[in-house]
Structure formats: structure tokens, C-alpha cells
Amino acid sequence: MHKFTQISDMPSMVYVSPKMIDDRVEASYYRKQYLDVDEKIVTFNNGFMYLKNLCTKITDGTHKTPDYKPEGIKFITAKNILEDGIDFEDVKYISKDEHNEISKRCKVEPGDMLFTKVGRIGYAKVVPANVPNFSIFVSVALLKLKGNVDSRFIEAFLNSKYGRIQSERLVKGSNQPDFHLEDIAEIKVPIPSPEIQKYIGDKVKKAEELREEAKRLKKEAEEIFFNEINIVSIDNAFKKEQHIKFNWINIDELDVNRIDAEYNRRKYTILVKLLIDNNITLIPISNLLEEPIVSGSTPKGGNYIENGIPFVRATNLCEYSIDDNLVYISKEESDKLKNSEIRSGDVVFSIAGSIGVASIIPSYIEKANINQALVRLRLNNINKYYFVFVVNSSIGRLLSLRLANGAVQLNLNREEVGNIMVPRINDNKEEIIANKIKLYIELLYQSKQLIQEAKQDVEDLIEGNFDMSKVKA
């Protein structure tokens, strides 16, 4: 058994047995937190294995920056590896020839594990079946698993606090953390019984299935909407006009409040004209509200606490909902911001930085506050699920961007938000889209919950708190 003794908490001082000293001699490597985690894993009752012994190969993506193309084979970096899936939307593209060349050294296949090793350290995801061909950058490690341990159990462990703390300990570099392949190989993985591995791994697998179902629903909603607005005609017009650098505006088409060149760019005027020509009604957000638009603000001093009233920032907004990376403020601070209080079911809309992102506050948040980069929208005469769908669509984003101002950072004020046009289609089609998006949000939430449960099961297992009756049931 490893031996160490904490001599002092502040300043942190730990005495470690000489047998625990390896080729890493920096003091931070022997923090008590790291030693506690190591102790729990090496003393795990069913034993542990080094990650290198669970893999046939550990490598990483290309070290050369590719020649990016407008379209082609998807190219994945560390930012695309998330706990709840691989993001294939926010990607760059490379040629098929370059993909084939990269694949000679690091061909990614279903069942492989992707693991982030530069910048965002320690995020793991098993490559599911039926994904498009893609290549990876050096920021992503590729783990070819042997199959002797459930791959999705390994994923849950690496994403748990015990996996992440090991990654934090083993990583090198401060300004740009880099997890060397030989150090990734030294991660210690507890090995429970096959039944427990499967129980935990099945939760991760079920989460993947829910996400795939959610993606299908979203795609169906997009097909209905884009068919209604005749997106083919819009795409063709954009392609035809993309090389034209000027625009003519008739005097009777000018908005006297916005005579700047940005507002009157060709892509915006063409989009609005085609939507109208395709019999799409454009309604300003101000006509869809039951209450005036309310903007948020940040507490003076930005003093956040561990538990309290949720405080939603623009960075918390994700597609149609909000993430779990919330901060909290005291009730006293919340009361000072009462005018911008939000509640379950409200729509929040980003007005600074990444403008035009609309999300619905989920049911598990009874009330919260928002920062100055967000506004609160309480809607009337439109289904909120259809609203967030259309505002977040490629068409909705363009209509929002048209109203934005600012040279360094784009911004919208409340009046400009109110002037953003929302495309309205057949009432029945709007309802169908809304129902699909509502279920889409619910399935994504269930998927995230399963991922969190799997991680918690791993942590309970290591800490001796796992309920075995769940496996036997």
C-alpha cells in the first residue's frame, strides 16, 4: 500500500514514501488530492489495470495542420469531443486524399475511444456506429481498445472525477496543457465485475441511443421547415450571388433607421425578398410578446457562491436549452436583480458575443437570474418550441445578425431584438415542428442524465457506496 502523510493543509505539505517517487519530482504531482485518488484506485477491491493494458494501440491525430476545404471529410479536434457525444456540426473539412493519408497512421473506427489531450484535457468518447468518416487532429488521442473491459464503462470512468483528476495529475505544461501519449497509457482504471461494467456501460449506450433519436427528430423538423420556406431557392440564390460584392437598394426599400452597409448586405436583402416571394410571413419579435423585453445584469463584484439561486450567463446557452455549468448567487443578490428574474419556461436570448442563441429555461429551474448578455422573452401567439427552433436555424441566425451592431463584438439592444423578424409558416406545420423540438429537448436531457448517472455510479463504486441491488434487479 502506498504511504503518505499530510503535514500541513495551508500551506500544503505532504510526506510521501520514497517508493511513491517516480520520474515526476515536481511538488504539484504529489498533492494530497492526487494521492487520495491514487490510493482509492490501487486499493480497489477488484483490482485495477493501466490503460495501456486495455489497448492494442494508443496514438493521436495528425500533427500537421491540414489544408482545409469548403467541404469534404470532417476534421475533428478536441473541442468536438464531448461527454455526451461527438460534435460533427462545428467542424472543418479536408480532402479525401488527405483523410486517407492521415488514416494510414490513425484510422478511426467504431468502437475506438477518442480522448482529448491538448487544451481541453481528459474528455473521453467511444466512437459509435454509423458515424461519417472523419480524421482527428493531434489534440485528440486515439485508443484502440482490446475489448477485455466494457468500452463504455472505461468512458464513464475517464469522464468521472477519478479519471479527470488522474488526467490533471499526469498532464504536462501550464500555458497549453499537453497530455503525452506515454502518460495517458499510465492512467489507472478500476476493474469491477463484468456485470457492473455492463450495468454502467449500458447507461452510456442508452444515452447515445437517445441522442440519435433526438437528432432524427431535429432533422425531421428541419426538413419540414426548409421545405415550407423553399430553402432550395434560397440556397441557389446565395450560390449565384456569393461573388457579388455590392448591392443596389431602391429608396422605397430603405429602412431610415438602418442605412449602414452591413444591414443592407446583399445576402440579407436577398433572404428577406425570397422569404416574402415564397409567401412566408415575417413577424417582428416585438409582436410576439406578452411582456416587454427585459435585459439582465451581473451582481456587483461578481460574487458567486457554491449553492444558491442559479445565475445564467450567455455561455450557458446551448441549443434550445441551457447547460449544467451554472454559477450561483445569494438570495440577497437575486432580490436586487428581481426585475430580470427568469422562471421555468421563459425564453432567453443572447445579445452579445454569440448573438441570436435562443434557449428555453428547463422545468428543473424554478427561478434564476440572467447576465447582461441575455434578455428575457415571454412569448404570446407563438409556440415557444417553434420559436427557439426557427430563431436558432440558419435562417433565423441571419435575420438576427442583420440587426446586430458593433465592430469588435457584435451586440443587440432590446429595440433591435424586438425588430428581429421571425418566419411564420402554416399553423399545423409549426405545431408539428414544436412537438418534435420539445421531444428533442427532453431526449437530450434524459441522455445527459444517464451520462451523469453512469459517472456517479463509477464514483460510488470506487468509494464503496455502490448499490449492488441495482445490478441484480
Coordinates of C-alpha atoms in Angstrom, one line a residue:
M1 CA 0.0 0.0 0.0
H2 CA 1.2 3.5 -0.8
K3 CA 2.0 5.6 2.2
F4 CA 1.8 9.4 2.6
T5 CA 1.0 11.8 5.4
Q6 CA -0.3 15.3 5.2
I7 CA 1.8 17.5 7.3
S8 CA 0.0 20.8 6.6
D9 CA -3.1 21.9 4.8
M10 CA -2.1 25.6 4.4
P11 CA 0.5 25.7 3.1
S12 CA 0.0 22.3 1.5
M13 CA 2.8 19.9 2.7
V14 CA 2.7 16.1 2.2
Y15 CA 5.3 13.5 3.2
V16 CA 5.4 10.6 0.8
S17 CA 7.1 7.2 1.0
P18 CA 10.3 7.0 -1.2
K19 CA 8.6 4.1 -3.0
M20 CA 6.0 6.5 -4.3
I21 CA 8.5 8.8 -6.0
D22 CA 8.9 8.1 -9.7
D23 CA 10.3 10.2 -12.6
R24 CA 8.0 13.1 -11.7
V25 CA 9.6 15.1 -9.0
E26 CA 7.6 18.4 -9.2
A27 CA 5.7 19.1 -5.9
S28 CA 2.3 19.6 -7.6
Y29 CA 2.4 15.9 -8.8
Y30 CA 2.2 14.9 -5.1
R31 CA -0.8 17.0 -4.0
K32 CA -2.9 15.2 -1.4
Q33 CA -5.9 15.2 -3.7
Y34 CA -3.9 13.3 -6.3
L35 CA -2.5 10.9 -3.7
D36 CA -6.0 10.2 -2.3
V37 CA -7.4 9.3 -5.7
D38 CA -4.4 7.1 -6.5
E39 CA -4.8 5.3 -3.1
K40 CA -8.5 4.6 -3.8
I41 CA -7.9 3.1 -7.2
V42 CA -4.9 1.0 -6.3
T43 CA -6.7 -0.5 -3.3
F44 CA -10.0 -1.1 -5.3
N45 CA -11.3 -4.4 -4.1
N46 CA -11.5 -6.0 -7.6
G47 CA -8.1 -4.6 -8.8
F48 CA -7.1 -2.1 -11.5
M49 CA -5.3 -2.1 -14.8
Y50 CA -3.2 0.5 -16.6
L51 CA -4.9 2.0 -19.6
K52 CA -2.1 0.7 -21.8
N53 CA -3.0 -2.8 -20.9
L54 CA -6.6 -2.2 -22.1
C55 CA -5.5 -1.0 -25.5
T56 CA -3.8 -2.5 -28.5
K57 CA -2.7 0.9 -29.6
I58 CA -2.5 4.4 -28.2
T59 CA -1.8 7.2 -30.8
D60 CA -3.0 10.6 -31.7
G61 CA -4.2 12.6 -34.7
T62 CA -2.1 14.3 -37.4
H63 CA 0.5 16.8 -36.1
K64 CA 0.3 18.8 -39.3
T65 CA -2.3 21.5 -39.8
P66 CA -4.4 20.2 -42.8
D67 CA -5.2 22.1 -46.0
Y68 CA -8.8 22.9 -45.1
K69 CA -11.5 22.7 -47.8
P70 CA -15.1 24.2 -48.1
E71 CA -16.4 20.7 -47.9
G72 CA -15.2 17.1 -47.8
I73 CA -14.2 14.8 -44.9
K74 CA -14.9 16.1 -41.4
F75 CA -11.9 17.0 -39.3
I76 CA -12.3 16.6 -35.5
T77 CA -10.4 18.4 -32.8
A78 CA -10.5 18.4 -29.0
K79 CA -13.4 20.9 -28.9
N80 CA -15.6 18.4 -30.7
I81 CA -15.2 15.6 -28.1
L82 CA -18.0 16.0 -25.5
E83 CA -19.1 13.7 -22.7
D84 CA -22.5 13.3 -24.4
G85 CA -21.3 12.8 -28.0
I86 CA -19.0 13.8 -30.8
D87 CA -20.0 17.2 -32.3
F88 CA -20.0 16.7 -36.1
E89 CA -21.5 20.1 -36.8
D90 CA -18.9 22.7 -35.8
V91 CA -16.1 21.2 -37.8
K92 CA -13.7 21.9 -40.7
Y93 CA -13.2 19.8 -43.7
I94 CA -10.3 18.2 -45.5
S95 CA -9.9 16.4 -48.9
K96 CA -10.5 12.7 -49.2
D97 CA -6.8 12.2 -50.2
E98 CA -5.6 14.0 -47.1
H99 CA -8.0 11.9 -45.0
N100 CA -6.7 8.7 -46.5
E101 CA -3.1 9.8 -45.8
I102 CA -3.9 10.7 -42.2
S103 CA -5.7 7.3 -41.7
K104 CA -2.6 5.4 -42.5
R105 CA -1.3 6.2 -39.0
C106 CA -4.6 6.9 -37.1
K107 CA -7.6 5.4 -38.7
V108 CA -10.7 6.0 -36.6
E109 CA -13.2 3.1 -36.4
P110 CA -16.5 2.5 -34.5
G111 CA -15.6 1.2 -31.0
D112 CA -12.4 3.2 -30.7
M113 CA -12.0 5.6 -27.9
L114 CA -11.3 9.3 -28.5
F115 CA -9.6 11.1 -25.7
T116 CA -8.7 14.8 -25.6
K117 CA -5.1 15.6 -24.9
V118 CA -4.3 19.2 -25.7
G119 CA -6.2 22.2 -24.2
R120 CA -9.4 20.5 -23.1
I121 CA -7.9 17.6 -21.2
G122 CA -9.5 14.3 -20.3
Y123 CA -12.7 14.1 -22.2
A124 CA -13.4 10.6 -23.5
K125 CA -16.0 9.3 -26.0
V126 CA -16.4 5.9 -27.7
V127 CA -16.9 6.2 -31.4
P128 CA -20.5 4.9 -32.1
A129 CA -21.5 3.0 -35.2
N130 CA -22.9 4.8 -38.3
V131 CA -20.9 7.9 -38.0
P132 CA -19.4 9.7 -41.0
N133 CA -15.8 9.2 -41.9
F134 CA -13.6 11.7 -40.2
S135 CA -10.0 12.4 -39.3
I136 CA -8.5 13.7 -36.0
F137 CA -6.0 16.4 -35.0
V138 CA -3.1 16.0 -32.6
S139 CA -5.3 17.3 -29.8
V140 CA -7.2 14.0 -29.8
A141 CA -5.8 10.7 -28.8
L142 CA -7.0 7.5 -30.4
L143 CA -7.3 4.4 -28.2
K144 CA -7.7 1.1 -29.9
L145 CA -9.4 -1.0 -27.1
K146 CA -8.8 -4.7 -26.7
G147 CA -12.4 -5.4 -25.7
N148 CA -11.5 -7.2 -22.4
V149 CA -13.3 -4.4 -20.5
D150 CA -16.6 -2.8 -21.4
S151 CA -15.6 0.3 -23.5
R152 CA -18.4 2.5 -22.3
F153 CA -17.5 1.7 -18.7
I154 CA -14.0 2.9 -19.4
E155 CA -15.5 6.0 -21.0
A156 CA -17.6 6.7 -17.9
F157 CA -14.6 6.2 -15.7
L158 CA -12.3 8.5 -17.7
N159 CA -15.1 11.2 -17.6
S160 CA -15.6 10.8 -13.8
K161 CA -13.8 12.8 -11.2
Y162 CA -11.4 9.9 -10.6
G163 CA -10.5 9.8 -14.3
R164 CA -10.3 13.6 -14.6
I165 CA -8.1 14.0 -11.5
Q166 CA -5.7 11.5 -12.8
S167 CA -5.5 13.3 -16.1
E168 CA -5.0 16.6 -14.3
R169 CA -2.1 15.0 -12.4
L170 CA -0.4 13.4 -15.4
V171 CA -0.7 16.2 -17.8
K172 CA 2.4 18.4 -18.6
G173 CA 2.6 22.1 -19.4
S174 CA 0.8 25.1 -17.9
N175 CA 0.1 27.6 -20.6
Q176 CA -1.0 24.9 -23.1
P177 CA -1.6 21.6 -21.2
D178 CA -0.5 18.6 -23.2
F179 CA -1.2 15.0 -22.2
H180 CA 1.6 12.9 -23.6
L181 CA 0.7 9.5 -25.0
E182 CA 3.1 7.7 -22.7
D183 CA 1.4 9.4 -19.7
I184 CA -2.2 8.6 -21.0
A185 CA -1.0 5.0 -21.0
E186 CA -0.3 5.2 -17.3
I187 CA -3.9 6.1 -16.2
K188 CA -5.1 3.5 -13.7
V189 CA -8.6 2.1 -14.4
P190 CA -10.5 0.1 -11.7
I191 CA -11.9 -3.2 -13.0
P192 CA -15.2 -4.2 -11.4
S193 CA -17.1 -7.4 -12.3
P194 CA -18.3 -7.8 -15.9
E195 CA -21.9 -7.4 -14.6
I196 CA -21.2 -4.0 -13.1
Q197 CA -19.2 -2.9 -16.1
K198 CA -22.2 -3.7 -18.3
Y199 CA -24.7 -2.0 -16.0
I200 CA -22.7 1.2 -16.1
G201 CA -21.8 0.9 -19.8
D202 CA -25.4 0.3 -20.8
K203 CA -26.3 3.7 -19.4
V204 CA -23.8 5.3 -21.6
K205 CA -25.0 3.3 -24.6
K206 CA -28.7 4.2 -23.9
A207 CA -27.6 7.8 -23.7
E208 CA -26.1 7.5 -27.2
E209 CA -29.4 6.0 -28.5
L210 CA -31.4 8.8 -27.0
R211 CA -29.2 11.4 -28.7
E212 CA -29.5 9.6 -32.0
E213 CA -33.3 9.7 -31.7
A214 CA -33.1 13.3 -30.8
K215 CA -31.0 14.1 -33.9
R216 CA -33.6 12.3 -36.0
L217 CA -36.4 14.4 -34.6
K218 CA -34.4 17.6 -35.2
K219 CA -33.6 16.6 -38.8
E220 CA -37.3 15.9 -39.4
A221 CA -38.2 19.4 -38.0
E222 CA -35.6 21.0 -40.3
E223 CA -36.9 19.2 -43.3
I224 CA -40.5 20.4 -42.7
F225 CA -39.4 24.0 -42.1
F226 CA -36.9 24.2 -45.0
N227 CA -39.5 22.6 -47.3
E228 CA -42.1 25.2 -46.3
I229 CA -39.7 28.2 -46.9
N230 CA -38.4 26.6 -50.1
I231 CA -34.8 26.5 -48.9
V232 CA -33.6 25.2 -52.3
S233 CA -34.4 28.5 -53.9
I234 CA -32.6 30.4 -51.1
D235 CA -29.5 28.3 -51.3
N236 CA -29.4 28.6 -55.1
A237 CA -29.8 32.4 -54.9
F238 CA -26.9 32.6 -52.3
K239 CA -24.6 30.5 -54.5
K240 CA -25.5 32.6 -57.6
E241 CA -24.9 35.9 -55.8
Q242 CA -22.0 35.0 -53.4
H243 CA -19.3 36.6 -55.6
I244 CA -21.1 39.9 -56.0
K245 CA -19.6 42.5 -53.6
F246 CA -22.1 45.3 -54.0
N247 CA -25.8 45.8 -53.6
W248 CA -28.4 48.2 -55.0
I249 CA -31.3 49.3 -52.8
N250 CA -34.3 51.1 -54.0
I251 CA -35.1 54.2 -52.0
D252 CA -38.5 52.9 -51.0
E253 CA -36.9 49.7 -49.6
L254 CA -34.5 51.6 -47.3
D255 CA -35.1 51.4 -43.5
V256 CA -34.4 55.0 -42.4
N257 CA -33.1 53.7 -39.1
R258 CA -30.5 51.5 -40.7
I259 CA -28.8 52.9 -43.8
D260 CA -25.5 51.3 -43.0
A261 CA -23.9 48.9 -45.5
E262 CA -23.9 45.9 -43.1
Y263 CA -27.6 46.0 -42.6
N264 CA -28.1 46.2 -46.4
R265 CA -25.7 43.5 -47.4
R266 CA -26.8 41.5 -50.4
K267 CA -27.3 38.2 -48.5
Y268 CA -29.8 39.9 -46.1
T269 CA -31.9 41.7 -48.7
I270 CA -32.0 38.5 -50.9
L271 CA -33.0 36.4 -48.0
V272 CA -35.9 38.7 -47.0
K273 CA -37.1 39.1 -50.6
L274 CA -37.1 35.3 -51.2
L275 CA -38.9 34.6 -48.0
I276 CA -41.6 37.1 -48.9
D277 CA -41.7 35.8 -52.5
N278 CA -42.2 32.3 -51.0
N279 CA -45.3 33.6 -49.1
I280 CA -43.6 33.4 -45.7
T281 CA -44.9 35.9 -43.2
L282 CA -42.2 37.8 -41.3
I283 CA -43.3 39.0 -37.8
P284 CA -41.1 41.1 -35.5
I285 CA -40.4 39.6 -32.1
S286 CA -42.0 42.7 -30.5
N287 CA -45.3 41.5 -31.9
L288 CA -45.0 38.0 -30.3
L289 CA -44.5 39.1 -26.7
E290 CA -46.9 39.2 -23.7
E291 CA -44.4 41.3 -21.7
P292 CA -41.7 43.8 -22.7
I293 CA -38.2 42.5 -23.3
V294 CA -36.1 42.5 -20.1
S295 CA -32.3 42.5 -20.1
G296 CA -30.2 41.1 -17.3
S297 CA -27.3 42.3 -15.3
T298 CA -24.3 40.9 -13.3
P299 CA -24.1 41.3 -9.5
K300 CA -21.6 43.9 -8.4
G301 CA -18.3 42.3 -7.7
G302 CA -19.4 39.1 -9.4
N303 CA -19.5 37.2 -6.1
Y304 CA -20.7 33.7 -6.8
I305 CA -21.4 31.1 -4.1
E306 CA -21.5 27.2 -4.1
N307 CA -25.2 26.9 -3.7
G308 CA -28.0 29.5 -4.1
I309 CA -30.1 31.0 -6.9
P310 CA -28.9 29.9 -10.4
F311 CA -27.3 32.6 -12.4
V312 CA -27.5 32.0 -16.2
R313 CA -24.8 33.5 -18.4
A314 CA -24.6 33.7 -22.2
T315 CA -22.0 30.9 -22.1
N316 CA -24.6 28.6 -20.5
L317 CA -26.9 28.7 -23.6
C318 CA -26.8 25.6 -25.7
E319 CA -29.1 24.5 -28.5
Y320 CA -32.7 25.2 -27.2
S321 CA -31.8 24.8 -23.5
I322 CA -29.0 25.6 -21.0
D323 CA -26.0 23.5 -19.8
D324 CA -25.3 22.4 -16.3
N325 CA -22.2 24.7 -15.8
L326 CA -24.2 27.2 -13.8
V327 CA -22.9 29.6 -11.1
Y328 CA -25.0 30.7 -8.1
I329 CA -25.7 33.9 -6.3
S330 CA -27.2 34.6 -2.9
K331 CA -30.9 35.3 -2.3
E332 CA -30.0 38.8 -1.4
E333 CA -28.2 39.4 -4.7
S334 CA -31.0 37.8 -6.5
D335 CA -33.5 40.1 -4.9
K336 CA -31.5 43.1 -6.2
L337 CA -31.9 41.7 -9.7
K338 CA -35.6 40.9 -9.3
N339 CA -36.6 42.8 -12.4
S340 CA -34.6 40.4 -14.6
E341 CA -35.7 37.3 -12.8
I342 CA -36.5 34.3 -15.1
R343 CA -38.5 31.2 -14.4
S344 CA -39.1 27.8 -15.9
G345 CA -40.5 28.1 -19.4
D346 CA -39.1 31.5 -20.2
V347 CA -37.1 32.0 -23.3
V348 CA -33.7 33.7 -23.0
F349 CA -31.9 35.2 -26.0
S350 CA -28.2 36.2 -26.3
I351 CA -27.4 39.8 -27.3
A352 CA -23.6 39.9 -27.0
G353 CA -20.8 37.8 -28.4
S354 CA -22.5 34.8 -30.0
I355 CA -25.7 36.7 -30.6
G356 CA -29.1 35.2 -31.6
V357 CA -29.0 32.0 -29.5
A358 CA -32.4 31.2 -28.0
S359 CA -33.0 28.7 -25.2
I360 CA -35.9 27.7 -23.0
I361 CA -35.3 27.6 -19.2
P362 CA -35.9 24.0 -18.2
S363 CA -38.5 22.8 -15.7
Y364 CA -35.9 21.9 -13.0
I365 CA -35.0 25.6 -12.7
E366 CA -37.9 27.3 -10.8
K367 CA -36.3 30.7 -10.9
A368 CA -32.9 32.2 -11.8
N369 CA -31.3 35.5 -12.9
I370 CA -29.5 36.4 -16.2
N371 CA -26.4 38.4 -17.0
Q372 CA -26.2 41.5 -19.2
A373 CA -25.5 39.4 -22.4
L374 CA -29.0 38.0 -22.2
V375 CA -32.6 39.2 -22.5
R376 CA -35.8 37.5 -21.3
L377 CA -38.6 36.9 -23.7
R378 CA -42.1 35.9 -22.6
L379 CA -44.0 35.0 -25.7
N380 CA -47.5 35.1 -26.9
N381 CA -49.2 33.9 -30.1
I382 CA -46.4 31.6 -30.9
N383 CA -45.3 28.2 -29.6
K384 CA -42.0 28.7 -27.7
Y385 CA -40.6 25.5 -29.1
Y386 CA -41.2 26.6 -32.7
F387 CA -39.8 30.0 -31.8
V388 CA -36.4 28.7 -30.4
F389 CA -36.2 26.3 -33.4
V390 CA -36.7 28.9 -36.0
V391 CA -34.5 31.6 -34.3
N392 CA -31.7 29.1 -33.9
S393 CA -31.9 27.9 -37.5
S394 CA -29.5 29.1 -40.2
I395 CA -32.3 31.4 -41.5
G396 CA -33.1 32.7 -38.0
R397 CA -29.4 33.4 -37.3
L398 CA -29.1 35.5 -40.4
L399 CA -32.2 37.5 -39.5
S400 CA -30.7 38.2 -36.1
L401 CA -27.2 39.0 -37.4
R402 CA -28.7 41.6 -39.8
L403 CA -29.8 43.7 -36.8
A404 CA -26.5 43.4 -34.9
N405 CA -24.1 46.3 -34.5
G406 CA -20.5 46.7 -33.2
A407 CA -17.1 46.4 -34.7
V408 CA -15.1 44.4 -32.2
Q409 CA -18.0 42.5 -30.6
L410 CA -21.5 42.2 -32.1
N411 CA -24.3 43.4 -29.9
L412 CA -28.1 43.9 -29.9
N413 CA -30.1 46.2 -27.8
R414 CA -33.7 45.5 -26.7
E415 CA -35.2 47.5 -29.5
E416 CA -33.1 45.7 -32.1
V417 CA -34.2 42.3 -30.6
G418 CA -37.8 43.4 -30.9
N419 CA -37.2 44.2 -34.6
I420 CA -35.8 40.8 -35.5
M421 CA -38.1 39.1 -38.0
V422 CA -39.5 35.6 -37.3
P423 CA -40.6 33.5 -40.2
R424 CA -44.2 32.1 -39.7
I425 CA -45.4 29.1 -41.7
N426 CA -48.6 27.0 -41.7
D427 CA -50.0 26.7 -38.2
N428 CA -50.2 22.9 -38.4
K429 CA -46.6 22.7 -39.6
E430 CA -45.5 25.0 -36.8
E431 CA -47.2 22.7 -34.2
I432 CA -45.6 19.6 -35.7
I433 CA -42.1 21.2 -35.5
A434 CA -42.8 22.4 -32.0
N435 CA -43.7 18.9 -30.8
K436 CA -40.6 17.4 -32.4
I437 CA -38.3 20.0 -30.8
K438 CA -40.0 19.6 -27.4
L439 CA -39.3 15.9 -27.5
Y440 CA -35.8 16.6 -28.9
I441 CA -35.0 18.7 -25.8
E442 CA -36.5 16.1 -23.4
L443 CA -34.4 13.3 -25.0
L444 CA -31.2 15.3 -24.8
Y445 CA -31.9 16.0 -21.1
Q446 CA -32.5 12.3 -20.5
S447 CA -29.3 11.5 -22.3
K448 CA -27.3 13.9 -20.2
Q449 CA -28.9 12.5 -17.0
L450 CA -27.8 9.0 -17.9
I451 CA -24.3 10.1 -18.5
Q452 CA -24.2 11.8 -15.1
E453 CA -25.7 8.7 -13.5
A454 CA -23.0 6.5 -15.1
K455 CA -20.3 8.8 -13.8
Q456 CA -21.9 8.8 -10.3
D457 CA -22.1 5.0 -10.4
V458 CA -18.3 4.8 -11.1
E459 CA -17.6 7.2 -8.2
D460 CA -19.8 5.4 -5.8
L461 CA -18.2 2.1 -6.9
I462 CA -14.7 3.4 -6.1
E463 CA -15.9 4.9 -2.8
G464 CA -17.6 1.8 -1.7
N465 CA -21.1 3.3 -1.9
F466 CA -22.4 1.4 -5.0
D467 CA -25.7 -0.3 -4.5
M468 CA -25.3 -3.8 -5.9
S469 CA -29.0 -4.5 -5.8
K470 CA -29.3 -2.2 -8.8
V471 CA -27.3 -4.7 -10.8
K472 CA -29.0 -7.8 -9.5
A473 CA -32.5 -6.3 -10.1

